[in-house]
PDB file of C-alpha atoms in Angstrom:
ATOM      1  CA  GLU A   1      13.185 -13.748   4.723  1.00 95.00           C
ATOM      2  CA  VAL A   2      10.059 -11.964   3.347  1.00 95.00           C
ATOM      3  CA  GLN A   3      10.434  -8.930   5.894  1.00 97.00           C
ATOM      4  CA  VAL A   4       8.985  -5.259   6.735  1.00 97.00           C
ATOM      5  CA  VAL A   5      11.149  -3.243   8.804  1.00 98.00           C
ATOM      6  CA  GLN A   6       9.858  -0.504  10.763  1.00 98.00           C
ATOM      7  CA  SER A   7      11.764   2.727  11.916  1.00 98.00           C
ATOM      8  CA  GLY A   8      11.907   3.446  15.577  1.00 98.00           C
ATOM      9  CA  ALA A   9      10.104   4.893  18.731  1.00 98.00           C
ATOM     10  CA  GLU A  10       9.053   9.075  17.901  1.00 98.00           C
ATOM     11  CA  VAL A  11       8.140  11.789  20.477  1.00 98.00           C
ATOM     12  CA  LYS A  12       5.952  14.897  19.202  1.00 98.00           C
ATOM     13  CA  LYS A  13       4.532  17.741  20.558  1.00 98.00           C
ATOM     14  CA  PRO A  14       1.571  18.731  19.232  1.00 98.00           C
ATOM     15  CA  GLY A  15       1.465  20.437  15.971  1.00 98.00           C
ATOM     16  CA  GLU A  16       4.710  18.845  14.489  1.00 98.00           C
ATOM     17  CA  SER A  17       5.519  17.183  11.526  1.00 98.00           C
ATOM     18  CA  LEU A  18       6.335  13.505  11.691  1.00 98.00           C
ATOM     19  CA  LYS A  19       6.599  10.962   9.062  1.00 98.00           C
ATOM     20  CA  ILE A  20       7.769   7.028   9.812  1.00 98.00           C
ATOM     21  CA  SER A  21       9.138   4.412   7.542  1.00 98.00           C
ATOM     22  CA  CYS A  22       8.175   0.715   6.718  1.00 98.00           C
ATOM     23  CA  THR A  23      11.340  -0.904   4.687  1.00 98.00           C
ATOM     24  CA  ALA A  24      10.509  -4.664   3.300  1.00 97.00           C
ATOM     25  CA  SER A  25      13.739  -6.632   2.453  1.00 95.00           C
ATOM     26  CA  GLY A  26      12.803 -10.328   0.887  1.00 94.00           C
ATOM     27  CA  TYR A  27      10.433  -9.786  -1.512  1.00 93.00           C
ATOM     28  CA  ILE A  28      10.102  -7.796  -4.550  1.00 94.00           C
ATOM     29  CA  PHE A  29       8.516  -4.234  -3.439  1.00 95.00           C
ATOM     30  CA  ALA A  30       7.118  -3.498  -6.660  1.00 94.00           C
ATOM     31  CA  ASN A  31       5.038  -5.559  -6.445  1.00 95.00           C
ATOM     32  CA  TYR A  32       3.100  -6.315  -3.401  1.00 95.00           C
ATOM     33  CA  TRP A  33       0.411  -3.875  -1.580  1.00 95.00           C
ATOM     34  CA  ILE A  34       1.649  -2.408   1.744  1.00 96.00           C
ATOM     35  CA  ALA A  35      -0.381  -1.535   4.466  1.00 96.00           C
ATOM     36  CA  TRP A  36      -0.161   0.388   7.148  1.00 98.00           C
ATOM     37  CA  VAL A  37      -2.962   0.003  10.808  1.00 98.00           C
ATOM     38  CA  ARG A  38      -3.385   1.846  13.602  1.00 98.00           C
ATOM     39  CA  GLN A  39      -2.870   0.478  17.270  1.00 98.00           C
ATOM     40  CA  ARG A  40      -4.522   3.239  20.564  1.00 97.00           C
ATOM     41  CA  PRO A  41      -2.878   1.889  22.907  1.00 93.00           C
ATOM     42  CA  GLY A  42      -5.421  -0.975  25.365  1.00 91.00           C
ATOM     43  CA  ARG A  43      -7.692  -0.559  21.762  1.00 94.00           C
ATOM     44  CA  GLY A  44      -8.699  -2.317  18.592  1.00 94.00           C
ATOM     45  CA  LEU A  45      -6.754  -2.243  15.296  1.00 97.00           C
ATOM     46  CA  GLU A  46      -7.783   0.388  12.729  1.00 97.00           C
ATOM     47  CA  TRP A  47      -7.248  -0.287   9.157  1.00 96.00           C
ATOM     48  CA  MET A  48      -5.951   2.982   7.833  1.00 97.00           C
ATOM     49  CA  GLY A  49      -4.942   2.791   4.124  1.00 96.00           C
ATOM     50  CA  ILE A  50      -3.376   0.921   2.404  1.00 95.00           C
ATOM     51  CA  ILE A  51      -0.402   1.247  -1.306  1.00 96.00           C
ATOM     52  CA  TYR A  52       0.035  -0.591  -3.999  1.00 96.00           C
ATOM     53  CA  PRO A  53       3.994   0.889  -4.919  1.00 96.00           C
ATOM     54  CA  GLY A  54       4.414  -0.232  -8.065  1.00 94.00           C
ATOM     55  CA  ASP A  55       1.883   2.763  -9.467  1.00 95.00           C
ATOM     56  CA  SER A  56       1.202   4.043  -6.546  1.00 95.00           C
ATOM     57  CA  ASP A  57      -2.174   2.915  -6.652  1.00 96.00           C
ATOM     58  CA  THR A  58      -3.034   4.518  -2.841  1.00 97.00           C
ATOM     59  CA  ARG A  59      -6.488   4.214  -0.859  1.00 95.00           C
ATOM     60  CA  TYR A  60      -6.957   5.301   1.923  1.00 96.00           C
ATOM     61  CA  SER A  61     -10.374   5.230   4.478  1.00 96.00           C
ATOM     62  CA  PRO A  62     -12.321   7.652   5.209  1.00 96.00           C
ATOM     63  CA  SER A  63     -11.317   8.128   8.776  1.00 95.00           C
ATOM     64  CA  PHE A  64      -7.818   8.775   7.747  1.00 97.00           C
ATOM     65  CA  GLN A  65      -8.041  10.953   4.583  1.00 97.00           C
ATOM     66  CA  GLY A  66      -6.138  13.591   4.262  1.00 97.00           C
ATOM     67  CA  GLN A  67      -5.432  13.232   8.503  1.00 97.00           C
ATOM     68  CA  VAL A  68      -2.057  11.376   6.508  1.00 98.00           C
ATOM     69  CA  THR A  69       0.117  10.922   3.433  1.00 98.00           C
ATOM     70  CA  ILE A  70       0.975   7.339   2.859  1.00 98.00           C
ATOM     71  CA  SER A  71       3.919   6.690   0.063  1.00 98.00           C
ATOM     72  CA  ALA A  72       6.851   4.403  -1.642  1.00 98.00           C
ATOM     73  CA  ASP A  73       9.780   5.306  -3.249  1.00 97.00           C
ATOM     74  CA  ASP A  74      10.819   2.015  -4.730  1.00 95.00           C
ATOM     75  CA  SER A  75      13.629   2.437  -5.170  1.00 95.00           C
ATOM     76  CA  ILE A  76      14.845   2.001  -1.415  1.00 97.00           C
ATOM     77  CA  SER A  77      11.679  -0.402  -1.361  1.00 97.00           C
ATOM     78  CA  THR A  78      10.883   1.802   1.517  1.00 98.00           C
ATOM     79  CA  ALA A  79       6.673   2.995   2.935  1.00 98.00           C
ATOM     80  CA  TYR A  80       6.042   5.794   4.702  1.00 98.00           C
ATOM     81  CA  LEU A  81       3.136   6.856   6.777  1.00 98.00           C
ATOM     82  CA  GLN A  82       3.216  11.065   7.448  1.00 98.00           C
ATOM     83  CA  TRP A  83       1.557  14.034   8.603  1.00 98.00           C
ATOM     84  CA  SER A  84       1.554  17.362   8.807  1.00 98.00           C
ATOM     85  CA  SER A  85       0.327  18.381  11.762  1.00 98.00           C
ATOM     86  CA  LEU A  86       0.193  15.677  14.875  1.00 98.00           C
ATOM     87  CA  LYS A  87      -2.467  15.692  17.513  1.00 98.00           C
ATOM     88  CA  ALA A  88      -2.489  13.492  21.035  1.00 97.00           C
ATOM     89  CA  SER A  89      -4.843  11.317  19.063  1.00 97.00           C
ATOM     90  CA  ASP A  90      -2.179  10.135  17.364  1.00 98.00           C
ATOM     91  CA  THR A  91      -0.904   8.217  20.601  1.00 98.00           C
ATOM     92  CA  ALA A  92      -0.837   5.135  18.977  1.00 98.00           C
ATOM     93  CA  MET A  93       1.540   2.384  17.684  1.00 98.00           C
ATOM     94  CA  TYR A  94       2.299   1.456  13.803  1.00 98.00           C
ATOM     95  CA  TYR A  95       1.985  -1.549  11.924  1.00 98.00           C
ATOM     96  CA  CYS A  96       2.865  -1.589   8.280  1.00 98.00           C
ATOM     97  CA  ALA A  97       2.118  -4.498   7.042  1.00 97.00           C
ATOM     98  CA  THR A  98       1.416  -6.855   3.493  1.00 95.00           C
ATOM     99  CA  PRO A  99      -0.516  -9.481   1.599  1.00 93.00           C
ATOM    100  CA  TYR A 100       2.349 -10.834   0.342  1.00 88.00           C
ATOM    101  CA  ASP A 101       0.394 -14.080  -0.296  1.00 86.00           C
ATOM    102  CA  TYR A 102      -2.616 -12.990  -0.439  1.00 84.00           C
ATOM    103  CA  GLY A 103      -3.360 -10.161  -3.257  1.00 83.00           C
ATOM    104  CA  ILE A 104      -4.490  -7.415  -1.454  1.00 83.00           C
ATOM    105  CA  HIS A 105      -6.252  -9.317   1.417  1.00 87.00           C
ATOM    106  CA  ALA A 106      -5.540 -10.343   4.146  1.00 94.00           C
ATOM    107  CA  PHE A 107      -2.185  -9.434   5.970  1.00 95.00           C
ATOM    108  CA  ASP A 108       0.817 -11.515   6.378  1.00 95.00           C
ATOM    109  CA  ILE A 109       3.724  -9.922   6.713  1.00 97.00           C
ATOM    110  CA  TRP A 110       3.750  -7.758   9.456  1.00 98.00           C
ATOM    111  CA  GLY A 111       6.604  -4.998  10.780  1.00 98.00           C
ATOM    112  CA  LEU A 112       7.039  -5.193  14.219  1.00 98.00           C
ATOM    113  CA  GLY A 113       5.447  -1.710  15.171  1.00 98.00           C
ATOM    114  CA  THR A 114       5.928   1.695  15.359  1.00 98.00           C
ATOM    115  CA  LEU A 115       5.151   3.473  18.801  1.00 98.00           C
ATOM    116  CA  VAL A 116       3.745   7.022  18.475  1.00 98.00           C
ATOM    117  CA  THR A 117       4.130   9.529  21.275  1.00 98.00           C
ATOM    118  CA  VAL A 118       2.250  13.128  21.313  1.00 98.00           C
ATOM    119  CA  SER A 119       2.584  14.581  24.516  1.00 97.00           C
ATOM    120  CA  SER A 120       3.425  18.569  24.751  1.00 95.00           C
TER     121      SER A 120
ATOM    122  CA  ASP B   1     -18.055   1.176   6.159  1.00 94.00           C
ATOM    123  CA  ILE B   2     -18.273  -2.505   6.496  1.00 96.00           C
ATOM    124  CA  GLN B   3     -18.771  -2.825  10.618  1.00 97.00           C
ATOM    125  CA  MET B   4     -17.524  -6.090  11.919  1.00 98.00           C
ATOM    126  CA  THR B   5     -18.582  -7.240  15.403  1.00 98.00           C
ATOM    127  CA  GLN B   6     -16.920  -9.424  17.773  1.00 98.00           C
ATOM    128  CA  SER B   7     -18.496 -11.798  19.726  1.00 98.00           C
ATOM    129  CA  PRO B   8     -17.753 -11.680  22.688  1.00 97.00           C
ATOM    130  CA  PRO B   9     -15.934  -9.654  24.300  1.00 97.00           C
ATOM    131  CA  SER B  10     -13.752 -11.283  26.304  1.00 97.00           C
ATOM    132  CA  LEU B  11     -13.661 -14.816  27.638  1.00 97.00           C
ATOM    133  CA  SER B  12     -11.863 -17.153  30.638  1.00 96.00           C
ATOM    134  CA  ALA B  13     -10.797 -20.648  29.463  1.00 96.00           C
ATOM    135  CA  SER B  14      -9.040 -23.479  30.394  1.00 95.00           C
ATOM    136  CA  VAL B  15      -5.930 -24.813  29.161  1.00 96.00           C
ATOM    137  CA  GLY B  16      -7.296 -28.171  26.426  1.00 96.00           C
ATOM    138  CA  ASP B  17     -11.500 -27.034  26.064  1.00 96.00           C
ATOM    139  CA  ARG B  18     -12.848 -25.456  22.766  1.00 97.00           C
ATOM    140  CA  VAL B  19     -13.336 -21.542  22.001  1.00 97.00           C
ATOM    141  CA  THR B  20     -15.216 -20.131  19.900  1.00 98.00           C
ATOM    142  CA  ILE B  21     -15.746 -16.962  18.923  1.00 98.00           C
ATOM    143  CA  THR B  22     -18.459 -15.500  16.096  1.00 98.00           C
ATOM    144  CA  CYS B  23     -17.488 -12.435  13.718  1.00 98.00           C
ATOM    145  CA  ARG B  24     -20.448 -10.613  12.345  1.00 98.00           C
ATOM    146  CA  ALA B  25     -20.190  -8.621   9.268  1.00 98.00           C
ATOM    147  CA  SER B  26     -22.820  -5.822   8.934  1.00 98.00           C
ATOM    148  CA  GLN B  27     -23.234  -6.644   4.817  1.00 98.00           C
ATOM    149  CA  GLN B  28     -22.152  -9.834   3.260  1.00 98.00           C
ATOM    150  CA  ILE B  29     -18.841 -10.148   2.828  1.00 97.00           C
ATOM    151  CA  ASN B  30     -18.854 -14.009   0.642  1.00 97.00           C
ATOM    152  CA  LYS B  31     -15.828 -14.995   2.296  1.00 97.00           C
ATOM    153  CA  TYR B  32     -13.558 -11.982   2.457  1.00 97.00           C
ATOM    154  CA  LEU B  33     -12.631 -12.450   5.605  1.00 97.00           C
ATOM    155  CA  ASN B  34      -9.258 -13.393   7.796  1.00 98.00           C
ATOM    156  CA  TRP B  35      -8.362 -13.671  11.991  1.00 98.00           C
ATOM    157  CA  TYR B  36      -5.833 -12.983  13.206  1.00 98.00           C
ATOM    158  CA  GLN B  37      -4.018 -13.218  17.005  1.00 98.00           C
ATOM    159  CA  GLN B  38      -2.338 -10.476  19.212  1.00 98.00           C
ATOM    160  CA  LYS B  39      -0.299 -11.449  22.269  1.00 97.00           C
ATOM    161  CA  PRO B  40       0.606  -8.060  24.069  1.00 94.00           C
ATOM    162  CA  GLY B  41       3.338  -6.349  22.374  1.00 94.00           C
ATOM    163  CA  LYS B  42       3.761  -7.823  19.547  1.00 97.00           C
ATOM    164  CA  ALA B  43       2.376  -7.402  14.980  1.00 98.00           C
ATOM    165  CA  PRO B  44      -0.813  -9.329  14.623  1.00 98.00           C
ATOM    166  CA  ARG B  45      -0.079 -12.895  13.798  1.00 98.00           C
ATOM    167  CA  LEU B  46      -2.671 -14.551  10.107  1.00 98.00           C
ATOM    168  CA  LEU B  47      -3.701 -17.292  11.353  1.00 98.00           C
ATOM    169  CA  ILE B  48      -7.127 -18.452   8.499  1.00 97.00           C
ATOM    170  CA  SER B  49      -7.322 -16.125   5.539  1.00 96.00           C
ATOM    171  CA  ALA B  50     -10.896 -16.441   3.348  1.00 96.00           C
ATOM    172  CA  ALA B  51     -12.549 -17.855   6.423  1.00 97.00           C
ATOM    173  CA  SER B  52     -11.424 -21.287   6.290  1.00 97.00           C
ATOM    174  CA  SER B  53      -7.518 -21.315   5.130  1.00 96.00           C
ATOM    175  CA  LEU B  54      -5.474 -21.838   7.615  1.00 97.00           C
ATOM    176  CA  HIS B  55      -2.176 -19.407   6.946  1.00 96.00           C
ATOM    177  CA  GLY B  56       1.206 -21.921   7.038  1.00 94.00           C
ATOM    178  CA  GLY B  57       2.238 -23.094  10.194  1.00 96.00           C
ATOM    179  CA  ILE B  58      -0.374 -23.029  12.660  1.00 97.00           C
ATOM    180  CA  PRO B  59      -1.239 -25.714  14.125  1.00 97.00           C
ATOM    181  CA  SER B  60      -4.205 -27.742  12.483  1.00 97.00           C
ATOM    182  CA  ARG B  61      -6.541 -27.045  16.413  1.00 98.00           C
ATOM    183  CA  PHE B  62      -7.444 -23.279  14.255  1.00 98.00           C
ATOM    184  CA  SER B  63     -10.216 -23.666  12.137  1.00 98.00           C
ATOM    185  CA  GLY B  64     -13.176 -21.423  10.565  1.00 98.00           C
ATOM    186  CA  SER B  65     -15.802 -21.588   8.361  1.00 98.00           C
ATOM    187  CA  GLY B  66     -18.814 -18.739   7.521  1.00 98.00           C
ATOM    188  CA  SER B  67     -19.542 -16.582   5.114  1.00 97.00           C
ATOM    189  CA  GLY B  68     -21.746 -14.552   3.520  1.00 97.00           C
ATOM    190  CA  THR B  69     -21.903 -12.327   7.303  1.00 98.00           C
ATOM    191  CA  ASP B  70     -21.687 -14.553   9.965  1.00 98.00           C
ATOM    192  CA  PHE B  71     -17.993 -16.268  10.646  1.00 98.00           C
ATOM    193  CA  THR B  72     -16.309 -18.671  12.779  1.00 98.00           C
ATOM    194  CA  LEU B  73     -13.192 -19.181  14.542  1.00 98.00           C
ATOM    195  CA  THR B  74     -12.779 -22.245  16.137  1.00 98.00           C
ATOM    196  CA  ILE B  75      -9.763 -22.952  19.045  1.00 97.00           C
ATOM    197  CA  THR B  76      -9.171 -27.076  19.954  1.00 94.00           C
ATOM    198  CA  ARG B  77      -8.249 -28.007  23.037  1.00 94.00           C
ATOM    199  CA  LEU B  78      -6.927 -24.481  24.078  1.00 96.00           C
ATOM    200  CA  GLN B  79      -2.883 -24.294  24.496  1.00 96.00           C
ATOM    201  CA  PRO B  80      -0.896 -22.210  26.824  1.00 95.00           C
ATOM    202  CA  GLU B  81      -0.118 -20.043  24.262  1.00 96.00           C
ATOM    203  CA  ASP B  82      -2.965 -19.123  22.755  1.00 97.00           C
ATOM    204  CA  PHE B  83      -3.762 -17.127  25.518  1.00 95.00           C
ATOM    205  CA  ALA B  84      -4.371 -13.905  23.739  1.00 97.00           C
ATOM    206  CA  ILE B  85      -7.020 -11.155  21.805  1.00 98.00           C
ATOM    207  CA  TYR B  86      -8.728 -12.504  18.240  1.00 98.00           C
ATOM    208  CA  PHE B  87      -9.470 -10.225  15.981  1.00 98.00           C
ATOM    209  CA  CYS B  88     -11.588 -10.945  12.493  1.00 98.00           C
ATOM    210  CA  GLN B  89     -11.432  -8.587   9.465  1.00 98.00           C
ATOM    211  CA  GLN B  90     -12.942  -8.387   6.056  1.00 97.00           C
ATOM    212  CA  SER B  91     -11.625  -8.012   3.200  1.00 95.00           C
ATOM    213  CA  TYR B  92     -14.611  -7.624   0.117  1.00 96.00           C
ATOM    214  CA  THR B  93     -15.075  -3.676   0.165  1.00 94.00           C
ATOM    215  CA  SER B  94     -11.903  -0.707   1.173  1.00 91.00           C
ATOM    216  CA  PRO B  95     -11.882  -0.036   3.878  1.00 94.00           C
ATOM    217  CA  TRP B  96     -11.273  -3.319   4.909  1.00 96.00           C
ATOM    218  CA  THR B  97     -12.234  -2.932   8.470  1.00 96.00           C
ATOM    219  CA  PHE B  98     -11.055  -5.063  11.659  1.00 97.00           C
ATOM    220  CA  GLY B  99     -13.535  -6.405  14.254  1.00 97.00           C
ATOM    221  CA  GLN B 100     -13.227  -5.087  18.015  1.00 97.00           C
ATOM    222  CA  GLY B 101     -11.002  -7.828  19.598  1.00 97.00           C
ATOM    223  CA  THR B 102     -11.930 -11.264  21.478  1.00 98.00           C
ATOM    224  CA  LYS B 103      -9.667 -11.847  24.815  1.00 98.00           C
ATOM    225  CA  VAL B 104      -8.932 -15.610  25.620  1.00 97.00           C
ATOM    226  CA  ASP B 105      -8.033 -15.445  28.608  1.00 94.00           C
ATOM    227  CA  LEU B 106      -7.063 -18.121  31.378  1.00 89.00           C
ATOM    228  CA  LYS B 107      -9.802 -18.757  34.023  1.00 88.00           C
TER     229      LYS B 107
END
């Protein structure tokens, strides 16, 4: 079964660092793009960026460039989203998703999400 | 960035109704338009890709149409499990962008 499994919920303080993960199974991780999508409480979906694990080609939304880092470790089929200094406004659900059947275009495989809460 | 505008933001409908949601892109995106459904506390689910291609396992009461800048998602004979939020997403050019969502609730 093709799936992506995300790491658990996190509660952090402003200024702290964080790295959340998304582990793929059931397919060749290196050969498929994987993206991160933010959803703030009660809000819509925001595409943050995408990585191709095979060559680490990474593309960011300008809204998130410099705010987060997307990376991947092909050896353990895992993608990461990390922050060096969290803000309260980073409080959100973060989804990883892969366009498994759709090249780079439509996301048909989604994780359950990682809830990140940033509060002093 | 390409802006995606959905209308209406919300609508109330009854089981059995026909529902239409529109999505307009701020510039032409050919047919690079996808539709998702999201229920409370759940991840989004892909319904339609490339404007009109039904994703595997999605009921045929869902359909999509359009190209260029104007797109439509139609649900014929609304079912109880269809009450949810629907998002469009363009994949014509990076950054991929989503519409703000349309909430379909029970009248």
